[in-house]
Amino acid sequence: MPNAVAYMMLLAWPLVSLVLFRRLPLERAILWCIIAGYLLLPPVAEFDLPLVPDMDKFAIPSIMAFGLCTFMLRRPVPLLPRHPAALVLVLLFVFGVIPTVLTNGEPMLFHKIANADPILILNHQLPGLRWRDVGSVMINQVIVLMPFLIARRYLSTPEAHRDLLLALVLGALAYSIPALFEIRFSPQTNVWIYGFFQHDFSQMIRMGGYRPIVFLPHALWLAFFVATALMAAAALARTALPERRWRLGLVCGYLFLLLIGCKSLASLAYGLVFTPVVAFAPLRWQLRMALVLGLIAVIYPMLRNAGLIPTDDVVAYFETISVDRAHSLGFRFDNEAQLLARAAEKPWFGWGGWGRNLILHEESGEILSIPDGRWIIVFGTFGWLGYIAEMGLLALPLVLLAWAARKTSVQSFSPYAAPIALILAATLVDMLLNATLIPFTWMCAGAVLGYAERLIYPGLFRERPALFGGIQAMSSETSAPTKRSVI
């Protein structure tokens, strides 16, 4: 159970956010409010308030960033994107939960037959969704979208892109101190500060050592965070002045060693594959790679549902690399198959919340399945409608950026947009295996979408000076296209 310090940290974060927004430029205040909240606030701990979503380390920073930006700094955040496809997906994401609630009004009852008599004993039940749950679920969807909407408006310039990548690197460097400690002495930071361990400790032991977790929900999340920071450092090193490039090169080497220490095969593969692409590949190849990976992540559930993914062959291949990893992957595939069968009973709108989408014991209600990938969680909870809305919002920025780059000159294209797009694409791929969708992912999607919209609709956002030293006005929009485009 979380201790008093955990709840005090959650209560104190609005004050911390206020200080950030008063003392930092708007872009950096937004970034540190959300990134620092993700890294420092306690996992699992939350305030369960009536009629509203749980207030935790994801919701509180998002609400504070949106509220302070809108009401204190008087910097309005547009709620609807300009591009028609993005507009439709945002509306679908928020209002598409209504049919999910309306089609899941029946409770789920778990009975046990007493002796041989026809007597049923109610052991457990999951409540049905009621009309009042419509408001709660829609509010939750709006909170989830807040980082996306803020980033679309205020983190979609080349300067803001650089700040985003720099914040990611600095956050990883600061986090490396407790992470290295946990690699050496075991993951105990959350226990010492917040009074509990947030996951299964046995999963923190790999390859004869420990995997760090610090204040994140799982060690895999920390490993993936380090992998994205490594990509960000490579992007900054590529655009840095020669006298500073060697320092960022050392940072890349340090983060790569930390990534090895995190003992996550998938995240290590992301680092090995994506970092050289970010560091050396032309921007057009980075955009094409991000687009292809994003589309693969979107269509994977369709192929999986149709039985077109050779899961047995994939597991057999991984057995040649690591028996433990092959076993873990096979376990995920088995759970996916069970959850897909469950989701097929309500394919369009899903089962809703309360764990109704999971495989449950028919008598005790005990959870028998473990949903790892984010896609299977969304698909089972909100059906195809919710899946298309969420994955569409995350993948559409990659499509629009690639499209806009075709008509934009290399000289006027942000050198940081493609690396952020690759980070977003890597997250989409990782979401096939893990539920690593966090507010920072939504910020990356919003930053890419906003930049693509700036290229497609010149003059879309008109900047003005902000209170408390906020963002500076953009001197110009994108320059006129030339014959040599990015793609």
Short mmCIF file of C-alpha atoms in Angstrom, two decimals:
data_model
loop_
_atom_site.label_atom_id
_atom_site.label_comp_id
_atom_site.label_asym_id
_atom_site.label_seq_id
_atom_site.Cartn_x
_atom_site.Cartn_y
_atom_site.Cartn_z
CA MET A 1 0.00 0.00 0.00
CA PRO A 2 1.29 3.52 -0.78
CA ASN A 3 2.35 5.51 2.26
CA ALA A 4 1.54 9.12 3.14
CA VAL A 5 4.51 10.40 1.15
CA ALA A 6 3.03 8.95 -2.04
CA TYR A 7 -0.27 10.78 -1.58
CA MET A 8 1.51 13.95 -0.49
CA MET A 9 3.48 13.90 -3.74
CA LEU A 10 0.27 13.62 -5.75
CA LEU A 11 -1.24 16.50 -3.77
CA ALA A 12 1.91 18.61 -4.15
CA TRP A 13 2.20 18.23 -7.92
CA PRO A 14 -0.29 21.03 -8.73
CA LEU A 15 1.93 23.41 -6.72
CA VAL A 16 5.05 22.11 -8.47
CA SER A 17 3.31 22.64 -11.81
CA LEU A 18 2.39 26.19 -10.86
CA VAL A 19 6.03 26.99 -10.07
CA LEU A 20 7.16 25.49 -13.38
CA PHE A 21 4.67 27.56 -15.38
CA ARG A 22 5.61 30.76 -13.58
CA ARG A 23 9.37 30.37 -13.98
CA LEU A 24 9.92 28.56 -17.29
CA PRO A 25 9.01 29.33 -20.89
CA LEU A 26 5.74 27.72 -21.82
CA GLU A 27 7.19 24.88 -23.90
CA ARG A 28 9.58 23.80 -21.16
CA ALA A 29 6.97 24.19 -18.44
CA ILE A 30 4.65 21.84 -20.34
CA LEU A 31 7.41 19.31 -20.95
CA TRP A 32 8.71 19.20 -17.39
CA CYS A 33 5.25 19.19 -15.84
CA ILE A 34 4.38 16.00 -17.71
CA ILE A 35 7.77 14.28 -18.01
CA ALA A 36 8.86 14.95 -14.43
CA GLY A 37 5.44 13.86 -13.20
CA TYR A 38 5.81 10.60 -15.09
CA LEU A 39 9.28 9.99 -13.69
CA LEU A 40 8.84 11.13 -10.08
CA LEU A 41 5.24 10.60 -8.98
CA PRO A 42 4.34 7.27 -7.37
CA PRO A 43 2.89 4.51 -9.54
CA VAL A 44 -0.34 2.74 -8.58
CA ALA A 45 -1.23 5.40 -5.99
CA GLU A 46 -4.32 7.38 -6.95
CA PHE A 47 -7.25 9.36 -5.62
CA ASP A 48 -10.50 7.55 -6.38
CA LEU A 49 -13.00 10.39 -6.63
CA PRO A 50 -16.71 9.86 -7.40
CA LEU A 51 -17.98 10.34 -10.97
CA VAL A 52 -14.52 11.29 -12.33
CA PRO A 53 -11.53 9.18 -13.44
CA ASP A 54 -8.85 8.23 -10.95
CA MET A 55 -6.32 10.99 -10.30
CA ASP A 56 -2.84 9.43 -10.64
CA LYS A 57 0.63 10.19 -11.99
CA PHE A 58 -0.74 10.34 -15.53
CA ALA A 59 -3.92 12.37 -15.02
CA ILE A 60 -2.72 15.03 -12.56
CA PRO A 61 0.20 16.41 -14.65
CA SER A 62 -1.95 16.41 -17.80
CA ILE A 63 -4.77 18.32 -16.12
CA MET A 64 -2.39 20.81 -14.53
CA ALA A 65 -0.54 21.47 -17.79
CA PHE A 66 -3.79 22.03 -19.65
CA GLY A 67 -5.38 24.11 -16.91
CA LEU A 68 -2.39 26.36 -16.22
CA CYS A 69 -1.75 26.89 -19.90
CA THR A 70 -5.37 27.83 -20.56
CA PHE A 71 -6.44 29.71 -17.46
CA MET A 72 -3.28 31.14 -15.87
CA LEU A 73 -1.22 31.99 -18.95
CA ARG A 74 -4.28 32.71 -21.08
CA ARG A 75 -2.84 30.59 -23.88
CA PRO A 76 -5.85 28.83 -25.38
CA VAL A 77 -5.51 25.21 -26.46
CA PRO A 78 -7.59 24.36 -29.57
CA LEU A 79 -9.69 21.31 -28.84
CA LEU A 80 -10.15 20.25 -32.46
CA PRO A 81 -7.42 19.72 -35.06
CA ARG A 82 -7.57 21.45 -38.42
CA HIS A 83 -7.07 18.40 -40.62
CA PRO A 84 -10.41 16.64 -41.31
CA ALA A 85 -9.10 13.13 -40.60
CA ALA A 86 -7.61 14.18 -37.26
CA LEU A 87 -10.83 16.02 -36.40
CA VAL A 88 -12.95 12.93 -37.03
CA LEU A 89 -10.62 10.72 -34.97
CA VAL A 90 -10.64 13.12 -32.00
CA LEU A 91 -14.45 13.19 -32.00
CA LEU A 92 -14.55 9.42 -32.35
CA PHE A 93 -12.06 9.01 -29.49
CA VAL A 94 -14.18 11.09 -27.11
CA PHE A 95 -17.74 10.25 -28.17
CA GLY A 96 -17.15 6.71 -29.42
CA VAL A 97 -17.28 5.46 -25.83
CA ILE A 98 -21.01 6.20 -25.64
CA PRO A 99 -22.12 3.03 -27.49
CA THR A 100 -19.64 1.04 -25.39
CA VAL A 101 -21.41 2.14 -22.21
CA LEU A 102 -24.90 1.69 -23.66
CA THR A 103 -24.22 -1.88 -24.82
CA ASN A 104 -22.74 -3.09 -21.52
CA GLY A 105 -25.47 -2.45 -19.01
CA GLU A 106 -25.71 -6.06 -17.85
CA PRO A 107 -23.71 -7.10 -14.74
CA MET A 108 -21.43 -10.12 -14.87
CA LEU A 109 -22.27 -12.63 -12.14
CA PHE A 110 -20.04 -15.48 -10.97
CA HIS A 111 -21.89 -18.34 -9.25
CA LYS A 112 -20.90 -21.54 -7.54
CA ILE A 113 -23.17 -24.54 -7.30
CA ALA A 114 -23.57 -25.64 -3.68
CA ASN A 115 -23.26 -29.42 -3.33
CA ALA A 116 -25.49 -31.26 -5.78
CA ASP A 117 -28.57 -29.14 -5.09
CA PRO A 118 -29.62 -26.54 -7.65
CA ILE A 119 -28.52 -23.72 -5.34
CA LEU A 120 -26.34 -20.96 -6.75
CA ILE A 121 -24.08 -18.97 -4.47
CA LEU A 122 -22.98 -15.59 -5.78
CA ASN A 123 -19.23 -15.35 -5.27
CA HIS A 124 -18.39 -12.24 -7.24
CA GLN A 125 -19.84 -9.78 -9.71
CA LEU A 126 -18.73 -7.04 -12.06
CA PRO A 127 -21.21 -4.18 -12.35
CA GLY A 128 -22.77 -3.18 -15.61
CA LEU A 129 -22.12 0.25 -17.06
CA ARG A 130 -24.75 2.89 -16.32
CA TRP A 131 -25.69 6.24 -17.82
CA ARG A 132 -23.57 8.13 -15.32
CA ASP A 133 -20.54 6.17 -16.51
CA VAL A 134 -20.83 7.89 -19.89
CA GLY A 135 -19.64 11.17 -18.38
CA SER A 136 -16.84 9.54 -16.41
CA VAL A 137 -15.48 7.62 -19.41
CA MET A 138 -15.70 10.66 -21.69
CA ILE A 139 -13.89 12.81 -19.11
CA ASN A 140 -11.16 10.19 -18.96
CA GLN A 141 -10.81 10.28 -22.76
CA VAL A 142 -10.51 14.07 -22.67
CA ILE A 143 -7.81 13.90 -19.97
CA VAL A 144 -5.89 11.36 -22.03
CA LEU A 145 -5.99 13.75 -25.01
CA MET A 146 -4.82 16.83 -23.11
CA PRO A 147 -1.06 16.31 -23.73
CA PHE A 148 -1.86 15.64 -27.39
CA LEU A 149 -3.81 18.86 -27.79
CA ILE A 150 -1.29 20.98 -25.87
CA ALA A 151 1.63 19.61 -27.88
CA ARG A 152 -0.19 20.14 -31.16
CA ARG A 153 -0.47 23.83 -30.38
CA TYR A 154 2.66 24.70 -28.41
CA LEU A 155 5.22 21.94 -29.05
CA SER A 156 4.95 21.83 -32.83
CA THR A 157 7.75 24.23 -33.82
CA PRO A 158 11.38 23.26 -34.51
CA GLU A 159 12.46 25.07 -31.33
CA ALA A 160 9.90 23.18 -29.26
CA HIS A 161 10.92 19.92 -30.92
CA ARG A 162 14.47 20.48 -29.77
CA ASP A 163 13.26 21.23 -26.23
CA LEU A 164 11.25 17.99 -26.28
CA LEU A 165 14.26 15.91 -27.24
CA LEU A 166 16.50 17.72 -24.77
CA ALA A 167 14.02 17.19 -21.92
CA LEU A 168 13.93 13.49 -22.75
CA VAL A 169 17.72 13.24 -22.60
CA LEU A 170 18.04 15.26 -19.38
CA GLY A 171 15.29 13.21 -17.75
CA ALA A 172 17.07 9.97 -18.64
CA LEU A 173 20.42 11.26 -17.37
CA ALA A 174 18.88 12.25 -14.04
CA TYR A 175 17.03 8.93 -13.83
CA SER A 176 20.21 7.00 -14.53
CA ILE A 177 21.46 7.65 -10.99
CA PRO A 178 18.72 5.67 -9.17
CA ALA A 179 18.56 3.22 -12.10
CA LEU A 180 22.25 2.34 -11.80
CA PHE A 181 21.84 1.98 -8.05
CA GLU A 182 18.99 -0.48 -8.54
CA ILE A 183 20.94 -2.45 -11.15
CA ARG A 184 23.66 -2.95 -8.56
CA PHE A 185 21.69 -3.31 -5.33
CA SER A 186 18.13 -4.36 -6.46
CA PRO A 187 15.07 -2.19 -7.18
CA GLN A 188 14.16 -0.73 -3.80
CA THR A 189 13.77 3.02 -4.48
CA ASN A 190 9.98 2.96 -4.64
CA VAL A 191 9.83 0.84 -1.47
CA TRP A 192 12.06 3.21 0.48
CA ILE A 193 10.28 6.39 -0.58
CA TYR A 194 6.69 5.41 -1.28
CA GLY A 195 6.43 2.35 0.98
CA PHE A 196 5.53 -0.39 -1.52
CA PHE A 197 6.79 -2.30 -4.53
CA GLN A 198 4.70 -1.64 -7.60
CA HIS A 199 4.99 -4.96 -9.46
CA ASP A 200 6.11 -8.59 -9.27
CA PHE A 201 9.66 -8.54 -7.92
CA SER A 202 10.56 -11.78 -9.69
CA GLN A 203 10.17 -9.99 -13.04
CA MET A 204 12.93 -7.58 -11.99
CA ILE A 205 15.51 -10.39 -12.02
CA ARG A 206 17.11 -11.12 -15.38
CA MET A 207 20.42 -12.57 -16.57
CA GLY A 208 21.76 -13.08 -13.07
CA GLY A 209 21.13 -9.46 -12.07
CA TYR A 210 18.46 -6.84 -11.48
CA ARG A 211 16.43 -4.68 -13.81
CA PRO A 212 15.77 -1.10 -12.61
CA ILE A 213 12.24 0.21 -12.22
CA VAL A 214 12.54 3.27 -9.90
CA PHE A 215 9.09 4.96 -9.90
CA LEU A 216 7.71 3.54 -13.15
CA PRO A 217 5.04 0.83 -13.46
CA HIS A 218 7.44 -1.82 -14.80
CA ALA A 219 11.10 -2.29 -15.65
CA LEU A 220 10.16 -2.59 -19.32
CA TRP A 221 8.82 0.96 -19.22
CA LEU A 222 12.09 2.28 -17.86
CA ALA A 223 14.09 0.39 -20.49
CA PHE A 224 11.94 1.80 -23.26
CA PHE A 225 12.26 5.30 -21.82
CA VAL A 226 16.06 4.94 -21.94
CA ALA A 227 15.86 3.68 -25.54
CA THR A 228 13.86 6.74 -26.62
CA ALA A 229 16.27 9.02 -24.76
CA LEU A 230 19.15 7.39 -26.63
CA MET A 231 17.41 8.18 -29.92
CA ALA A 232 16.83 11.76 -28.76
CA ALA A 233 20.50 12.17 -27.84
CA ALA A 234 21.53 10.90 -31.28
CA ALA A 235 19.20 13.43 -32.93
CA LEU A 236 20.67 16.29 -30.88
CA ALA A 237 24.22 15.15 -31.59
CA ARG A 238 23.53 15.11 -35.31
CA THR A 239 22.43 18.78 -35.34
CA ALA A 240 24.88 20.07 -32.71
CA LEU A 241 27.86 22.29 -33.41
CA PRO A 242 31.13 20.34 -33.90
CA GLU A 243 32.57 21.51 -30.55
CA ARG A 244 29.50 20.18 -28.72
CA ARG A 245 28.90 17.05 -30.75
CA TRP A 246 31.47 14.97 -28.91
CA ARG A 247 29.74 15.65 -25.59
CA LEU A 248 26.44 14.40 -26.92
CA GLY A 249 28.31 11.44 -28.38
CA LEU A 250 29.48 10.57 -24.88
CA VAL A 251 25.89 10.92 -23.67
CA CYS A 252 24.80 8.46 -26.36
CA GLY A 253 27.46 5.98 -25.23
CA TYR A 254 26.45 6.37 -21.58
CA LEU A 255 22.74 5.88 -22.32
CA PHE A 256 23.52 2.84 -24.45
CA LEU A 257 25.40 1.24 -21.56
CA LEU A 258 22.46 2.07 -19.28
CA LEU A 259 20.12 0.48 -21.83
CA ILE A 260 22.18 -2.71 -21.73
CA GLY A 261 21.93 -2.66 -17.94
CA CYS A 262 18.13 -2.47 -18.17
CA LYS A 263 18.18 -6.05 -19.57
CA SER A 264 15.24 -5.67 -21.96
CA LEU A 265 15.75 -7.41 -25.29
CA ALA A 266 13.04 -5.44 -27.12
CA SER A 267 14.25 -2.02 -25.94
CA LEU A 268 17.85 -2.95 -26.70
CA ALA A 269 16.76 -3.91 -30.21
CA TYR A 270 15.04 -0.53 -30.60
CA GLY A 271 18.22 1.21 -29.54
CA LEU A 272 20.41 -0.79 -31.89
CA VAL A 273 18.09 -0.36 -34.88
CA PHE A 274 16.75 3.18 -34.52
CA THR A 275 19.73 5.05 -33.10
CA PRO A 276 21.96 4.65 -36.20
CA VAL A 277 18.99 5.65 -38.38
CA VAL A 278 18.45 8.83 -36.36
CA ALA A 279 22.16 9.61 -36.34
CA PHE A 280 23.06 8.98 -39.98
CA ALA A 281 20.07 8.31 -42.27
CA PRO A 282 18.63 11.11 -44.42
CA LEU A 283 15.43 12.68 -43.11
CA ARG A 284 13.38 11.19 -45.94
CA TRP A 285 14.45 7.67 -44.92
CA GLN A 286 13.62 8.38 -41.29
CA LEU A 287 10.14 9.54 -42.28
CA ARG A 288 9.58 6.53 -44.51
CA MET A 289 10.70 4.14 -41.78
CA ALA A 290 8.44 5.83 -39.22
CA LEU A 291 5.51 5.66 -41.63
CA VAL A 292 6.02 1.97 -42.44
CA LEU A 293 6.38 1.00 -38.78
CA GLY A 294 3.32 3.02 -37.82
CA LEU A 295 1.22 1.33 -40.49
CA ILE A 296 2.49 -2.11 -39.43
CA ALA A 297 1.50 -1.39 -35.84
CA VAL A 298 -1.99 -0.34 -36.94
CA ILE A 299 -2.71 -3.34 -39.17
CA TYR A 300 -1.12 -5.96 -36.88
CA PRO A 301 -4.34 -6.57 -34.87
CA MET A 302 -6.26 -7.06 -38.12
CA LEU A 303 -3.74 -9.64 -39.28
CA ARG A 304 -3.65 -11.23 -35.81
CA ASN A 305 -7.42 -11.43 -35.69
CA ALA A 306 -7.47 -13.08 -39.11
CA GLY A 307 -4.83 -15.61 -38.03
CA LEU A 308 -2.28 -14.38 -40.57
CA ILE A 309 0.55 -13.90 -38.06
CA PRO A 310 2.71 -17.07 -37.85
CA THR A 311 3.07 -16.95 -34.07
CA ASP A 312 4.55 -20.46 -33.82
CA ASP A 313 7.29 -19.60 -36.30
CA VAL A 314 8.04 -16.36 -34.47
CA VAL A 315 8.38 -18.17 -31.14
CA ALA A 316 10.58 -20.84 -32.75
CA TYR A 317 12.86 -18.12 -34.12
CA PHE A 318 13.23 -16.48 -30.72
CA GLU A 319 14.11 -19.84 -29.19
CA THR A 320 17.34 -19.67 -31.18
CA ILE A 321 18.11 -16.36 -29.44
CA SER A 322 16.81 -16.87 -25.90
CA VAL A 323 14.65 -19.63 -24.48
CA ASP A 324 13.36 -17.33 -21.74
CA ARG A 325 12.37 -14.63 -24.24
CA ALA A 326 10.70 -17.21 -26.46
CA HIS A 327 8.71 -18.49 -23.48
CA SER A 328 7.65 -14.95 -22.59
CA LEU A 329 6.61 -14.23 -26.18
CA GLY A 330 4.68 -17.48 -26.42
CA PHE A 331 2.88 -16.63 -23.17
CA ARG A 332 1.88 -13.25 -24.67
CA PHE A 333 0.60 -14.86 -27.85
CA ASP A 334 -1.47 -17.37 -25.86
CA ASN A 335 -3.04 -14.58 -23.83
CA GLU A 336 -3.71 -12.58 -26.98
CA ALA A 337 -5.54 -15.54 -28.52
CA GLN A 338 -7.78 -15.89 -25.45
CA LEU A 339 -8.48 -12.16 -25.27
CA LEU A 340 -9.20 -11.98 -29.00
CA ALA A 341 -11.79 -14.71 -28.59
CA ARG A 342 -13.30 -12.73 -25.72
CA ALA A 343 -13.30 -9.49 -27.73
CA ALA A 344 -14.93 -11.26 -30.69
CA GLU A 345 -18.12 -11.57 -28.60
CA LYS A 346 -18.49 -7.77 -28.74
CA PRO A 347 -16.27 -6.71 -31.63
CA TRP A 348 -17.58 -3.25 -32.46
CA PHE A 349 -17.91 -1.47 -29.10
CA GLY A 350 -16.10 -3.80 -26.68
CA TRP A 351 -16.83 -4.83 -23.11
CA GLY A 352 -16.16 -1.56 -21.30
CA GLY A 353 -14.20 -1.19 -18.07
CA TRP A 354 -14.10 -2.96 -14.68
CA GLY A 355 -12.05 -5.79 -16.22
CA ARG A 356 -15.04 -7.05 -18.19
CA ASN A 357 -12.82 -7.58 -21.24
CA LEU A 358 -10.59 -10.11 -19.45
CA ILE A 359 -10.84 -13.88 -19.15
CA LEU A 360 -12.39 -14.56 -15.74
CA HIS A 361 -13.02 -17.77 -13.82
CA GLU A 362 -16.69 -18.66 -14.22
CA GLU A 363 -17.19 -19.33 -10.51
CA SER A 364 -14.78 -17.11 -8.57
CA GLY A 365 -14.33 -14.23 -11.03
CA GLU A 366 -10.56 -14.58 -10.69
CA ILE A 367 -8.60 -13.04 -13.57
CA LEU A 368 -7.10 -15.80 -15.71
CA SER A 369 -5.53 -13.69 -18.47
CA ILE A 370 -2.85 -11.01 -18.54
CA PRO A 371 -3.29 -8.34 -21.23
CA ASP A 372 0.20 -7.12 -22.10
CA GLY A 373 -0.15 -5.22 -25.37
CA ARG A 374 -1.96 -1.90 -25.39
CA TRP A 375 -3.79 -2.80 -28.59
CA ILE A 376 -5.51 -5.84 -27.10
CA ILE A 377 -6.57 -3.81 -24.05
CA VAL A 378 -8.17 -1.11 -26.22
CA PHE A 379 -9.69 -3.64 -28.60
CA GLY A 380 -11.29 -5.62 -25.78
CA THR A 381 -12.47 -2.53 -23.89
CA PHE A 382 -13.77 -0.31 -26.70
CA GLY A 383 -13.91 -2.64 -29.71
CA TRP A 384 -12.98 -1.74 -33.26
CA LEU A 385 -14.43 1.75 -32.86
CA GLY A 386 -12.15 2.59 -29.94
CA TYR A 387 -9.16 0.88 -31.50
CA ILE A 388 -9.46 2.83 -34.75
CA ALA A 389 -9.84 6.09 -32.83
CA GLU A 390 -6.81 5.60 -30.57
CA MET A 391 -4.38 3.98 -32.99
CA GLY A 392 -5.57 6.29 -35.74
CA LEU A 393 -4.77 9.38 -33.68
CA LEU A 394 -1.31 8.05 -32.91
CA ALA A 395 -0.48 6.92 -36.46
CA LEU A 396 -2.13 9.69 -38.47
CA PRO A 397 0.57 12.27 -37.58
CA LEU A 398 3.15 10.00 -39.22
CA VAL A 399 1.08 9.86 -42.41
CA LEU A 400 0.46 13.61 -42.50
CA LEU A 401 4.11 14.43 -41.78
CA ALA A 402 5.30 12.18 -44.60
CA TRP A 403 2.72 13.74 -46.91
CA ALA A 404 3.62 17.30 -45.96
CA ALA A 405 7.33 16.58 -46.35
CA ARG A 406 6.82 15.77 -50.03
CA LYS A 407 6.11 19.46 -50.68
CA THR A 408 8.63 20.93 -48.27
CA SER A 409 12.26 21.74 -48.93
CA VAL A 410 14.99 20.08 -46.90
CA GLN A 411 16.28 23.44 -45.73
CA SER A 412 12.94 24.50 -44.23
CA PHE A 413 12.07 21.14 -42.67
CA SER A 414 12.60 20.71 -38.93
CA PRO A 415 15.62 18.45 -38.31
CA TYR A 416 13.95 17.21 -35.14
CA ALA A 417 10.53 16.26 -36.56
CA ALA A 418 11.72 12.99 -38.12
CA PRO A 419 13.44 11.72 -34.93
CA ILE A 420 10.30 12.48 -32.91
CA ALA A 421 8.28 10.64 -35.54
CA LEU A 422 10.62 7.66 -35.18
CA ILE A 423 10.23 7.73 -31.40
CA LEU A 424 6.46 7.72 -31.90
CA ALA A 425 6.70 4.83 -34.39
CA ALA A 426 8.90 2.84 -32.01
CA THR A 427 6.30 3.35 -29.29
CA LEU A 428 3.53 2.09 -31.58
CA VAL A 429 5.56 -1.04 -32.27
CA ASP A 430 6.27 -1.54 -28.57
CA MET A 431 2.56 -1.16 -27.81
CA LEU A 432 2.01 -4.43 -29.64
CA LEU A 433 3.88 -6.10 -26.78
CA ASN A 434 3.43 -3.76 -23.82
CA ALA A 435 0.96 -1.16 -22.55
CA THR A 436 3.56 1.62 -22.79
CA LEU A 437 1.17 4.35 -23.90
CA ILE A 438 1.89 7.33 -21.63
CA PRO A 439 1.23 11.11 -21.78
CA PHE A 440 4.66 11.64 -23.33
CA THR A 441 3.62 9.43 -26.27
CA TRP A 442 0.57 11.63 -26.79
CA MET A 443 2.84 14.69 -26.67
CA CYS A 444 5.01 13.25 -29.43
CA ALA A 445 1.93 12.54 -31.54
CA GLY A 446 0.59 16.04 -30.95
CA ALA A 447 3.94 17.67 -31.72
CA VAL A 448 4.22 15.77 -35.01
CA LEU A 449 0.59 16.45 -35.97
CA GLY A 450 0.89 20.16 -35.18
CA TYR A 451 4.06 20.49 -37.23
CA ALA A 452 2.49 18.63 -40.17
CA GLU A 453 -0.53 20.94 -39.99
CA ARG A 454 1.78 23.97 -39.97
CA LEU A 455 3.28 22.70 -43.23
CA ILE A 456 -0.08 21.87 -44.80
CA TYR A 457 -1.88 25.03 -43.61
CA PRO A 458 0.66 27.89 -43.51
CA GLY A 459 -0.27 30.54 -40.94
CA LEU A 460 -2.42 28.08 -38.97
CA PHE A 461 -1.17 29.23 -35.56
CA ARG A 462 -0.51 32.87 -34.87
CA GLU A 463 1.86 33.22 -31.93
CA ARG A 464 1.81 36.07 -29.43
CA PRO A 465 3.93 36.76 -26.32
CA ALA A 466 2.82 34.85 -23.23
CA LEU A 467 2.66 35.85 -19.59
CA PHE A 468 5.46 34.89 -17.19
CA GLY A 469 8.06 34.61 -19.95
CA GLY A 470 6.16 32.13 -22.12
CA ILE A 471 6.94 31.13 -25.65
CA GLN A 472 8.44 33.56 -28.09
CA ALA A 473 6.70 34.49 -31.31
CA MET A 474 7.66 32.54 -34.36
CA SER A 475 9.46 34.84 -36.77
CA SER A 476 8.13 33.00 -39.80
CA GLU A 477 6.29 29.93 -40.94
CA THR A 478 7.78 27.39 -43.27
CA SER A 479 9.58 28.77 -46.27
CA ALA A 480 8.38 28.31 -49.81
CA PRO A 481 8.88 24.82 -51.18
CA THR A 482 11.66 24.16 -53.62
CA LYS A 483 12.23 21.42 -56.15
CA ARG A 484 14.26 19.43 -53.62
CA SER A 485 11.76 18.12 -51.07
CA VAL A 486 12.35 15.97 -48.01
CA ILE A 487 10.67 12.99 -49.65
#
